[in-house]
Short mmCIF file of C-alpha atoms in Angstrom, two decimals:
data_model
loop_
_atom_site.label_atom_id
_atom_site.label_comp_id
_atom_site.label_asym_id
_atom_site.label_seq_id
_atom_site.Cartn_x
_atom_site.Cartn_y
_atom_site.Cartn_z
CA UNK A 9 -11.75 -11.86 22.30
CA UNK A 10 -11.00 -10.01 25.50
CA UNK A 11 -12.36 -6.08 24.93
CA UNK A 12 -11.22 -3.05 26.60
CA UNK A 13 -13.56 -0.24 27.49
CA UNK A 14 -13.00 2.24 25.03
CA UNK A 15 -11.40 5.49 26.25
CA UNK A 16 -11.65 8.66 23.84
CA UNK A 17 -8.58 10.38 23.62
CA UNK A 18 -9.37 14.30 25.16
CA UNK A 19 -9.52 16.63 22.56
CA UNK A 20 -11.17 19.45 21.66
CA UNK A 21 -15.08 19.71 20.91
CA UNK A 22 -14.66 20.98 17.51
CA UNK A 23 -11.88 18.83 16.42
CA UNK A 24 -12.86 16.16 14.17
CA UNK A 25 -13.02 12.79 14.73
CA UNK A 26 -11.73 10.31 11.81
CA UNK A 27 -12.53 6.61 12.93
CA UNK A 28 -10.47 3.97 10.87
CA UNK A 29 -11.08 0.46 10.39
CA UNK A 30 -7.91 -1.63 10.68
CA UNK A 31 -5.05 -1.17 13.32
CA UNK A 32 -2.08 -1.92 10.67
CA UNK A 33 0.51 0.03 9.14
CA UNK A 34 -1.85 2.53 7.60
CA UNK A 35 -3.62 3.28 10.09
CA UNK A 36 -0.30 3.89 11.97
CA UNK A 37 0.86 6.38 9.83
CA UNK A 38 -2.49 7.66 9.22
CA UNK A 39 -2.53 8.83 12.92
CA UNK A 40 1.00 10.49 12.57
CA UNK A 41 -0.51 12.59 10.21
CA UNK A 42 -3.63 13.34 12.15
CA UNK A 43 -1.18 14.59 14.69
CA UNK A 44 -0.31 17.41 12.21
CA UNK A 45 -3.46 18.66 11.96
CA UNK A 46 -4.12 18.58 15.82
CA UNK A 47 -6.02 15.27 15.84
CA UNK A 48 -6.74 11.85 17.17
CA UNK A 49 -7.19 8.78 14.66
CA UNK A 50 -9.81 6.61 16.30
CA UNK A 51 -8.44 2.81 15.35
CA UNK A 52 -10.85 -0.30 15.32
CA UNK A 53 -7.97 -2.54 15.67
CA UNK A 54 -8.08 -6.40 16.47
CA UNK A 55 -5.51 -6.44 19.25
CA UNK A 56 -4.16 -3.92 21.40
CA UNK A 57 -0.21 -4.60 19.98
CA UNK A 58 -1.18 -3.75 16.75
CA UNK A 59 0.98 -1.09 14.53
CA UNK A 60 -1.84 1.60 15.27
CA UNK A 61 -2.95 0.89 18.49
CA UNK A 62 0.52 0.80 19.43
CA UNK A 63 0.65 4.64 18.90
CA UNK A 64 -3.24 5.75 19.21
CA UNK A 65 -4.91 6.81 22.72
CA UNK A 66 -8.33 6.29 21.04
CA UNK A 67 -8.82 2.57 20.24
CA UNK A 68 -11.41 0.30 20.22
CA UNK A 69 -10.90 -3.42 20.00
CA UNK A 70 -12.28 -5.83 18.38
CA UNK A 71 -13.09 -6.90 14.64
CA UNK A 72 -14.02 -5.59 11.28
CA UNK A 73 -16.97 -8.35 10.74
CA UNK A 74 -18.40 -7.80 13.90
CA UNK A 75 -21.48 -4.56 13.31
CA UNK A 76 -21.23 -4.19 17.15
CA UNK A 77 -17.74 -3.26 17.17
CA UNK A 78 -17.94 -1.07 13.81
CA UNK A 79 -20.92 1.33 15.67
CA UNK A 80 -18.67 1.19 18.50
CA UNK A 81 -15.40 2.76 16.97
CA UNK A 82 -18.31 5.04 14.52
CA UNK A 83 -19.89 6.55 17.59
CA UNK A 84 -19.25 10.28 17.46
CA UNK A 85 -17.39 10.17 14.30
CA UNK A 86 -17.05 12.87 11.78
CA UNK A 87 -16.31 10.48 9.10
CA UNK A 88 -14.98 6.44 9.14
CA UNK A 89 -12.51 5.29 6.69
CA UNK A 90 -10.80 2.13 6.17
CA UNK A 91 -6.55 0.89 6.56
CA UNK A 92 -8.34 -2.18 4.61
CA UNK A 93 -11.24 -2.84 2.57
CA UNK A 94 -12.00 -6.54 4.36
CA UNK A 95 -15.42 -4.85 5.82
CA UNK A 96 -18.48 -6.59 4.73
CA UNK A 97 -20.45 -4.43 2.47
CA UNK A 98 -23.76 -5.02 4.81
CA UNK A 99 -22.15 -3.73 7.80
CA UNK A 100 -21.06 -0.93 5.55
CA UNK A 101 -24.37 0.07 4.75
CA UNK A 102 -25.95 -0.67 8.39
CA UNK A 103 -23.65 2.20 9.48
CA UNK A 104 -25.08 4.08 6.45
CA UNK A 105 -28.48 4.01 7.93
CA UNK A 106 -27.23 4.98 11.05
CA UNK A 107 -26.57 8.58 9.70
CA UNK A 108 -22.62 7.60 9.35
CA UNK A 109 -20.42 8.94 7.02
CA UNK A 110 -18.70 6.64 5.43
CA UNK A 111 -15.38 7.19 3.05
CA UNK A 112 -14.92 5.92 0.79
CA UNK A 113 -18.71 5.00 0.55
CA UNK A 114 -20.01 0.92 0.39
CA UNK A 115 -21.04 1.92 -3.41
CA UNK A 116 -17.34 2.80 -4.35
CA UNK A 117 -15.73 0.48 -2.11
CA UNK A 118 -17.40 -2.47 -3.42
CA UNK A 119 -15.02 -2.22 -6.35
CA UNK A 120 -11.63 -2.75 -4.60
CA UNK A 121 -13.37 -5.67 -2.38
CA UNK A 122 -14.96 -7.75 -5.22
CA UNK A 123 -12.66 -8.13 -8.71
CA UNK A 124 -15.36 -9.30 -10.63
CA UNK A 125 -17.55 -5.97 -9.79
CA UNK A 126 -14.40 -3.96 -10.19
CA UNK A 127 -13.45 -5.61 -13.59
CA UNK A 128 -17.27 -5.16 -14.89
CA UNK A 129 -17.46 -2.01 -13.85
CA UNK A 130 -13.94 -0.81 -15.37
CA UNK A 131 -14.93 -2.74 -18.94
CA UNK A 132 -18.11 -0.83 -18.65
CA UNK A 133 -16.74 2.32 -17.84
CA UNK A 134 -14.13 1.78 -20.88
CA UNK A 135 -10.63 1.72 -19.19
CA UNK A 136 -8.25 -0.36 -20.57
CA UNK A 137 -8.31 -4.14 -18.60
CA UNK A 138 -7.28 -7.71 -19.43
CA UNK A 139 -9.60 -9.94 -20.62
CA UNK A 140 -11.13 -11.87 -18.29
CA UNK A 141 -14.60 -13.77 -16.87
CA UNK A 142 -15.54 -15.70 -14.37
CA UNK A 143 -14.90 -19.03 -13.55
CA UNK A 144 -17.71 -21.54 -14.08
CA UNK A 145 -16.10 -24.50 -14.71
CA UNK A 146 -12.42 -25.93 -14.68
CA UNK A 147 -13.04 -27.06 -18.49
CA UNK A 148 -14.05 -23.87 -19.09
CA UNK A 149 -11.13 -21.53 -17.67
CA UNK A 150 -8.78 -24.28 -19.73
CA UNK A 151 -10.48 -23.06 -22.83
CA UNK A 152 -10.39 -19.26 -22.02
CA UNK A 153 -6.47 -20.08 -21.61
CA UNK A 154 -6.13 -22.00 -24.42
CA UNK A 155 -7.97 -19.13 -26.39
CA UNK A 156 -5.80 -16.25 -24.69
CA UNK A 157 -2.04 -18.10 -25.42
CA UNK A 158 -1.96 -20.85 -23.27
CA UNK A 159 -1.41 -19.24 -20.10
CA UNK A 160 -3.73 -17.15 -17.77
CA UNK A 161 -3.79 -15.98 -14.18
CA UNK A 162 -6.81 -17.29 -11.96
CA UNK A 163 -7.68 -14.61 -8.52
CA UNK A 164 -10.30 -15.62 -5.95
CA UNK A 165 -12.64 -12.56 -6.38
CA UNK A 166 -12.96 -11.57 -2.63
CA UNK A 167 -10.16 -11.42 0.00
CA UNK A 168 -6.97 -11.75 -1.96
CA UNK A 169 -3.78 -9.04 -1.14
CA UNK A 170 0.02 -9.15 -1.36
CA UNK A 171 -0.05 -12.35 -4.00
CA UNK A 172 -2.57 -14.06 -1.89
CA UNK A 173 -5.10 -15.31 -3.59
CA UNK A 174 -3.26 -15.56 -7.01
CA UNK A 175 -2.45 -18.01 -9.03
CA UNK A 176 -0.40 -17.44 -12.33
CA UNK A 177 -0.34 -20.61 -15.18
CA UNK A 178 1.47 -21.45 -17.99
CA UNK A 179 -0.28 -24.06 -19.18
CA UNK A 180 -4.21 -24.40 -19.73
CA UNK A 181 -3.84 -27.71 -17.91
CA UNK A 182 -2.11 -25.56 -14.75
CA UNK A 183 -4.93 -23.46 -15.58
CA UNK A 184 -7.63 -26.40 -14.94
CA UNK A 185 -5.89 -28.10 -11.91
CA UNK A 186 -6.13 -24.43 -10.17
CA UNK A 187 -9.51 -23.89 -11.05
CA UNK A 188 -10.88 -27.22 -10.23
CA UNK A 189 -9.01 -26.60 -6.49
CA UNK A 190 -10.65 -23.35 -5.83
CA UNK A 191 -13.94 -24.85 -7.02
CA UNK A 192 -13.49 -27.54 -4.90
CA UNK A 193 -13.13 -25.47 -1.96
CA UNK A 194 -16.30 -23.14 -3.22
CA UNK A 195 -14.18 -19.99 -3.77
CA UNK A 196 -15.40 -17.77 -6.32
CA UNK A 197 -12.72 -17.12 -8.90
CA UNK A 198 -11.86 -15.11 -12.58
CA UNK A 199 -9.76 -15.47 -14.85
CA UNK A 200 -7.60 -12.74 -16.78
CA UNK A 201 -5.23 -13.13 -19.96
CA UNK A 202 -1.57 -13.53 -18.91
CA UNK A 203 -0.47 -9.94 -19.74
CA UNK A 204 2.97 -9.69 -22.02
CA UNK A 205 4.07 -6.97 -19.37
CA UNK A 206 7.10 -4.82 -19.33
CA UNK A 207 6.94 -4.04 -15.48
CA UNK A 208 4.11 -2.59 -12.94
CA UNK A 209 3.01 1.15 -12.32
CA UNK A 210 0.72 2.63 -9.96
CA UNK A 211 -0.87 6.04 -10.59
CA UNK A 212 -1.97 7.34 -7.15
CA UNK A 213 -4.61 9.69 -6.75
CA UNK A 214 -6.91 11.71 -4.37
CA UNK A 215 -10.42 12.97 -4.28
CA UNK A 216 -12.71 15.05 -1.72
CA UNK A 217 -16.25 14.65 -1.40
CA UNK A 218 -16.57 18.16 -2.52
CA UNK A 219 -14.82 16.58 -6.11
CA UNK A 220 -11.38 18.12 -5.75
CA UNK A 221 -8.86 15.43 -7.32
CA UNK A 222 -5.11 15.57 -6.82
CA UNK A 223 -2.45 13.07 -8.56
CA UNK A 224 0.71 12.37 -7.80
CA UNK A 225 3.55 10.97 -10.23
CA UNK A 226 3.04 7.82 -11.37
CA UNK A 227 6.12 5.34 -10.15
CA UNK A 228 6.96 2.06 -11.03
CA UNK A 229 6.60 -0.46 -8.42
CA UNK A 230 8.85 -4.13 -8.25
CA UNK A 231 6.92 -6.85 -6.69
CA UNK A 232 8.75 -10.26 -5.31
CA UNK A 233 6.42 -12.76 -4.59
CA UNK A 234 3.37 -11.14 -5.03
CA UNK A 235 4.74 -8.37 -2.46
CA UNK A 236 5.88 -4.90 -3.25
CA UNK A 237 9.44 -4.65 -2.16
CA UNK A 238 10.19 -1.06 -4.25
CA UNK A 239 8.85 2.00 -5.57
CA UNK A 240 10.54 4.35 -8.04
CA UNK A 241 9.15 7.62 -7.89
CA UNK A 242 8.85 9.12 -10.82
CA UNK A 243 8.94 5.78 -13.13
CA UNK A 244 12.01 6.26 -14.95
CA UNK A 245 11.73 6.38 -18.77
CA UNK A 246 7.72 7.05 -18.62
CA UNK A 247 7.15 8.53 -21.70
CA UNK A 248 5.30 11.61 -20.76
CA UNK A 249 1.82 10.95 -22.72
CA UNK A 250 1.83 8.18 -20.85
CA UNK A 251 2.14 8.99 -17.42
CA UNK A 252 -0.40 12.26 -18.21
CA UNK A 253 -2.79 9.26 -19.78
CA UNK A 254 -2.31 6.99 -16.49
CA UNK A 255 -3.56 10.30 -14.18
CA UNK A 256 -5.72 10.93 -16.03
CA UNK A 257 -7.41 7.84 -15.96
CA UNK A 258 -6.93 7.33 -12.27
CA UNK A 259 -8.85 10.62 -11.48
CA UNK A 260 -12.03 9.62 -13.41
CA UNK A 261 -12.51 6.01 -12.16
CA UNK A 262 -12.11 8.53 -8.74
CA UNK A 263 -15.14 10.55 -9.83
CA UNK A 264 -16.86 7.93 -11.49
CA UNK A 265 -16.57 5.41 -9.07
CA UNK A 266 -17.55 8.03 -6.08
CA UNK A 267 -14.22 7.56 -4.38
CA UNK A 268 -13.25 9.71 -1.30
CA UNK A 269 -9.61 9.81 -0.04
CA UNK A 270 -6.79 8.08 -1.76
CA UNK A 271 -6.85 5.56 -4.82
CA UNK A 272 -4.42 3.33 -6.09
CA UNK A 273 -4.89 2.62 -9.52
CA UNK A 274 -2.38 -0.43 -10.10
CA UNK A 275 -1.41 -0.77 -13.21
CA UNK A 276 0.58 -3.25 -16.41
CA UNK A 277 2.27 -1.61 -18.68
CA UNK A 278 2.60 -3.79 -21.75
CA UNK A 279 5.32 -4.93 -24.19
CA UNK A 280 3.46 -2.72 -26.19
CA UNK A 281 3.62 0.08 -24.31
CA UNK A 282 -0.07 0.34 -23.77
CA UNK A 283 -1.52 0.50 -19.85
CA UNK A 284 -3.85 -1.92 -18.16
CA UNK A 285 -5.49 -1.48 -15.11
CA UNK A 286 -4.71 -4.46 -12.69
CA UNK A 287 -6.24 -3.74 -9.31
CA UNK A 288 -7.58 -0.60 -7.17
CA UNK A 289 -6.93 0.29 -3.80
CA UNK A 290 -8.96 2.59 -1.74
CA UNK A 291 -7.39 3.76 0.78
CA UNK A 292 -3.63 4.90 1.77
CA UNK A 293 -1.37 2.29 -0.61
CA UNK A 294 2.28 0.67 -0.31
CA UNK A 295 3.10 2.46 -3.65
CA UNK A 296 2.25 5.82 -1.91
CA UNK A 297 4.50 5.54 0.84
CA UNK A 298 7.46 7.32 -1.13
CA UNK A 299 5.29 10.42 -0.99
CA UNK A 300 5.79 11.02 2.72
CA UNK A 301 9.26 12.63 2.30
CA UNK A 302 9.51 12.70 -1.43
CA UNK A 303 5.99 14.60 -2.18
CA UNK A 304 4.85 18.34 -1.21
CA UNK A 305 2.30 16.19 0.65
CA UNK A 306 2.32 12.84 1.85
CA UNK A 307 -0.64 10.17 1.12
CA UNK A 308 -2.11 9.80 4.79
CA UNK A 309 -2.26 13.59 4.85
CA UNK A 310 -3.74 13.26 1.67
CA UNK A 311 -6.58 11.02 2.71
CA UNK A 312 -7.40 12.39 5.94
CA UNK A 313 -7.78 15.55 4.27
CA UNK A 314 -10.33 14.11 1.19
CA UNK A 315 -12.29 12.41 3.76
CA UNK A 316 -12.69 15.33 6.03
CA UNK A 317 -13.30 17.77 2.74
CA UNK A 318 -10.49 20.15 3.20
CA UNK A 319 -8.72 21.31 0.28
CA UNK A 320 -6.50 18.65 -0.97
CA UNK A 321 -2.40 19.69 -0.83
CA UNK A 322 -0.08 20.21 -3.29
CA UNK A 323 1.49 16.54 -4.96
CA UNK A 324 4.34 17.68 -6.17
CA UNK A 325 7.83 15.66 -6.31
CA UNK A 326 10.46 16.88 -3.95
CA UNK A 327 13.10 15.79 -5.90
CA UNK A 328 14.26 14.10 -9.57
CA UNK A 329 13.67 11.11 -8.01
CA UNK A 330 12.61 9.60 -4.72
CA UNK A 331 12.67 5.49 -4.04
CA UNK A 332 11.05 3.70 -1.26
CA UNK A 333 12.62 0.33 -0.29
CA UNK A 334 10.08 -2.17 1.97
CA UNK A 335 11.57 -4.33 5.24
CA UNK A 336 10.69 -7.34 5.14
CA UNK A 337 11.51 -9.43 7.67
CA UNK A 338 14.51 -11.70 6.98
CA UNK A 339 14.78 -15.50 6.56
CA UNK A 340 16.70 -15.73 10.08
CA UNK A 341 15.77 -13.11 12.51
CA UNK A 342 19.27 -11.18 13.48
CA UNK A 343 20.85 -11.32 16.59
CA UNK A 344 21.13 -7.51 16.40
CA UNK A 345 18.48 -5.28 17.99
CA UNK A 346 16.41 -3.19 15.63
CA UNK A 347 17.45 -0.61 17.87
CA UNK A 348 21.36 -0.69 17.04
CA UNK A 349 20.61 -1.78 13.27
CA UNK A 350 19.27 1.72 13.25
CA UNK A 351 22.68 3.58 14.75
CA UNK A 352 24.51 1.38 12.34
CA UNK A 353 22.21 2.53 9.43
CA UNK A 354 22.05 6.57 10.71
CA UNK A 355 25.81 6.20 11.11
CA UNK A 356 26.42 5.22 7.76
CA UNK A 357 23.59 6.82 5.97
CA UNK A 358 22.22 9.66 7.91
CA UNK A 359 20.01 10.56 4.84
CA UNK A 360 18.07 7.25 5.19
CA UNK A 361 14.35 8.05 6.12
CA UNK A 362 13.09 5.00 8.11
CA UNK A 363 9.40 4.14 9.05
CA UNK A 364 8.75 1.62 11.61
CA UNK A 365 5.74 -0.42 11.99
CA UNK A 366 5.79 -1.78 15.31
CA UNK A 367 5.53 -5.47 14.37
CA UNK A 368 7.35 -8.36 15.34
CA UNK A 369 10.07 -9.42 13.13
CA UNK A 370 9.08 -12.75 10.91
CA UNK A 371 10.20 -13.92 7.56
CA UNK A 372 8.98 -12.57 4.68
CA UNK A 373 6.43 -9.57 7.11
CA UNK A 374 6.28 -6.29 6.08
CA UNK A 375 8.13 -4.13 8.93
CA UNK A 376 8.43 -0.85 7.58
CA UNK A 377 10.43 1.07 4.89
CA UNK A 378 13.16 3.32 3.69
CA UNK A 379 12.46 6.05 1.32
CA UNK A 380 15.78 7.90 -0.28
CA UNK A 381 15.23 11.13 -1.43
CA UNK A 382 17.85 11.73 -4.46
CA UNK A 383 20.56 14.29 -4.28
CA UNK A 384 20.61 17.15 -7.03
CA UNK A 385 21.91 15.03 -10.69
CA UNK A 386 21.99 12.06 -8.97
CA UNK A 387 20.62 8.82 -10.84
CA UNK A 388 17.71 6.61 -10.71
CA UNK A 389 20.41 3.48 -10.24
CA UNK A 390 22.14 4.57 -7.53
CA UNK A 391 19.23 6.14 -5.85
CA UNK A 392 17.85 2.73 -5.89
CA UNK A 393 20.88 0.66 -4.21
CA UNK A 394 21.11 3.32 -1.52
CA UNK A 395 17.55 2.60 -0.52
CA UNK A 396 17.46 -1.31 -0.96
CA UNK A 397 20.89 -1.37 0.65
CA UNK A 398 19.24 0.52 3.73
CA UNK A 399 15.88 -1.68 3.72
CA UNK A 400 18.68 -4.97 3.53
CA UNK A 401 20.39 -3.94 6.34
CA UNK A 402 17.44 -3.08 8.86
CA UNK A 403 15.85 -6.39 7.78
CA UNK A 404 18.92 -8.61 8.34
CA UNK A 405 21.95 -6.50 9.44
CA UNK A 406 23.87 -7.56 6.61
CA UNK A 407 25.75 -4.80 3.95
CA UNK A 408 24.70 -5.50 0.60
CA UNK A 409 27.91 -4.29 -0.30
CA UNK A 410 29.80 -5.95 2.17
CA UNK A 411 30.80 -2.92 3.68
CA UNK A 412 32.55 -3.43 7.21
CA UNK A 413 32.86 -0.21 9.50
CA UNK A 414 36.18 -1.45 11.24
CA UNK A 415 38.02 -1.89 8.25
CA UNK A 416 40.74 0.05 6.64
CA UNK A 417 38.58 1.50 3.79
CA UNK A 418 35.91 2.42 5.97
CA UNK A 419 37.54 5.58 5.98
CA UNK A 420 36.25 6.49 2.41
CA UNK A 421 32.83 6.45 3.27
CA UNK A 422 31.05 9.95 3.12
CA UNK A 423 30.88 10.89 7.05
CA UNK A 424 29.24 13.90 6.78
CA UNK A 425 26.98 14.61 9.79
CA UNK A 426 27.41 11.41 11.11
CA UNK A 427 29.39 9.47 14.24
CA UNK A 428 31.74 6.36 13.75
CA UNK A 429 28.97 3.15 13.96
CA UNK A 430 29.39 1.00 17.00
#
């Protein structure tokens, strides 16, 4: 891999330096944030058109498994910190030894990088998780689903993100034809129960290393594919118990886990109503990104002030309800720029609050996203289909509604603070 010498952005003596792993989408917006606070995000990124070293004067290239490169991009640091958790753990606790702070540390992040450490440590820390255990034999994650309904879902314990990595049965002999494939292949794997779920939450927290914990409403999040494609923030019809029991719970696996910066606690909620905890994140997380113009304060803010120890800020919702909408990249790339999507979006919707990744458009890739603040009384419903009907539009330059600018009832549409689209 070709390297570039690295090149420290100027700043001033006394102005922290926060390295992060990663040069993706959260790093990106991580350094937008640092830019607030009259600082330079140092990015370890793999190549120099990725999302944050698109944007980032500091940058060092080259790659998470490789020590060399980590002590490069931790040389001078106040504090690393990670836009994934892919590192491994013994080059986490080399740059321990070197005197490095690291945040979160290898001890917490261990949890979010391994499943089966995460799901012995939760059960043994008494938060509410599937059943589960790891996978021995293929005969023997048949019975477990045979003893569990019928149906389970088998995860390779390292490595796994956006659906990857998942497999979900019906059938205990799905169940053994998955398992004996990952076995084959020598890929560690569990298996859960099959959870009788009513949808997915996330309760998103913060904590400094002094121990100051924030939390932030829990949402609902709607995943297609194994990908997150919407966040509703709050999650409508929560009861409140509920949603105090979900924070709650988020900010002591925080403390007990010895996480600094931002966790996601993902979550099930059942048929039942009860709460499960599915997967943690440590880090800045997809079902945080509604915070950055629905929240008091935004998630990278968030983190970069847990990992540097400042006070944490204020988490409150903006509004009744805020939704974030993902773009992913359409089936057929459009023939329209990005560039005049965007005046055809502002036109219509000036309201629309885009974020841009940087990436090159390709089905199915995560390109940014559209959070919708809601207006005074309005509802969850149609806060939602302005927001997905925004996201649809900048991924394939197609009206959900079917909405055409040049036609005759074009002239109904609100055009408040906004010019005639092209």
């Amino acid at each position: 891999m070709p390297q570039l010498a690295h090149r420290p952005a100027r700043q001033s003596s006394n102005t922290p330096v926060v390295a992060m792993i990663g040069g993706g989408q959260l790093a990106r917006m991580t350094h937008q944030a640092a830019i607030a606070l009259g600082q330079t995000l140092r990015v370890l990124a793999v190549d120099a058109g990725d999302p944050a070293a698109q944007v980032s004067p500091d940058v060092v290239l080259g790659s998470h498994t490789d020590l060399d490169a980590l002590r490069r991009v931790a040389d001078g640091a106040t504090v690393v910190t990670f836009d994934h958790e892919h590192v491994p753990p013994a080059h986490l606790e080399a740059l321990v030894a070197d005197g490095i702070t690291v945040a979160p540390p290898p001890s917490a992040l261990v949890h979010a990088q391994d499943k089966l450490v995460m799901r012995r440590k939760l059960a043994a820390l008494g938060a509410p998780v599937p059943q589960f255990e790891p996978v021995e034999s293929a005969d023997g994650a048949a019975d477990f689903a045979r003893a569990h309904g019928g149906g389970a879902v088998l995860k390779t314990v390292r490595g796994g993100y956006d659906g990857r990595g998942v497999v979900i049965c019906d059938t205990p002999e799905q169940v053994r034809a998955a398992a004996a494939g990952f076995l084959a292949d020598g890929v560690p794997v569990l298996i859960e129960q099959k959870v009788a779920m009513r949808r997915e939450l996330s309760a998103l927290v913060a904590r400094s290393a002094f121990g100051q914990g924030a939390a932030w409403p829990v949402v609902q999040t709607v995943q297609r594919d194994g990908i997150c494609v919407e966040t509703i923030a709050p999650a409508p019809d929560l009861p409140t118990t509920t949603a105090a029991d979900a924070q709650r719970l988020g900010l002591r696996l925080a403390s007990e886990l010895g996480v600094v910066g931002v966790l996601a606690v993902e979550l099930f909620e059942t048929e039942t109503g009860a709460v499960l905890v599915n997967e943690l994140a440590m880090r800045p997380h997809n079902s945080g990104h509604w915070t950055m113009d629905g929240a008091v304060t935004g998630q990278f803010e968030q983190h970069l002030r847990a990992v540097l120890d400042y006070p944490l800020g204020d988490t409150a919702a903006r509004a009744e309800v805020t939704v974030m909408a993902n773009v992913l990249g359409a089936p057929r790339t459009p023939e329209m720029s990005v560039d005049e999507r965007l005046h055809h979006l502002f036109a219509r919707m000036p309201e629309a609050k885009v974020h841009l990744y940087g990436k090159d458009e390709r089905p199915g890739r995560k390109l940014g996203h559209v959070n919708m603040v809601g207006r005074a009384g309005e509802d969850v419903e149609s806060v939602r289909e302005r927001a997905n009907r925004a996201a649809h539009w900048l991924a394939a330059a197609e009206w959900t509604d079917g909405w055409d600018p040049h036609a005759g009832d074009a002239a109904d549409e609100p055009r408040t603070n906004r010019s005639d689209a092209r």
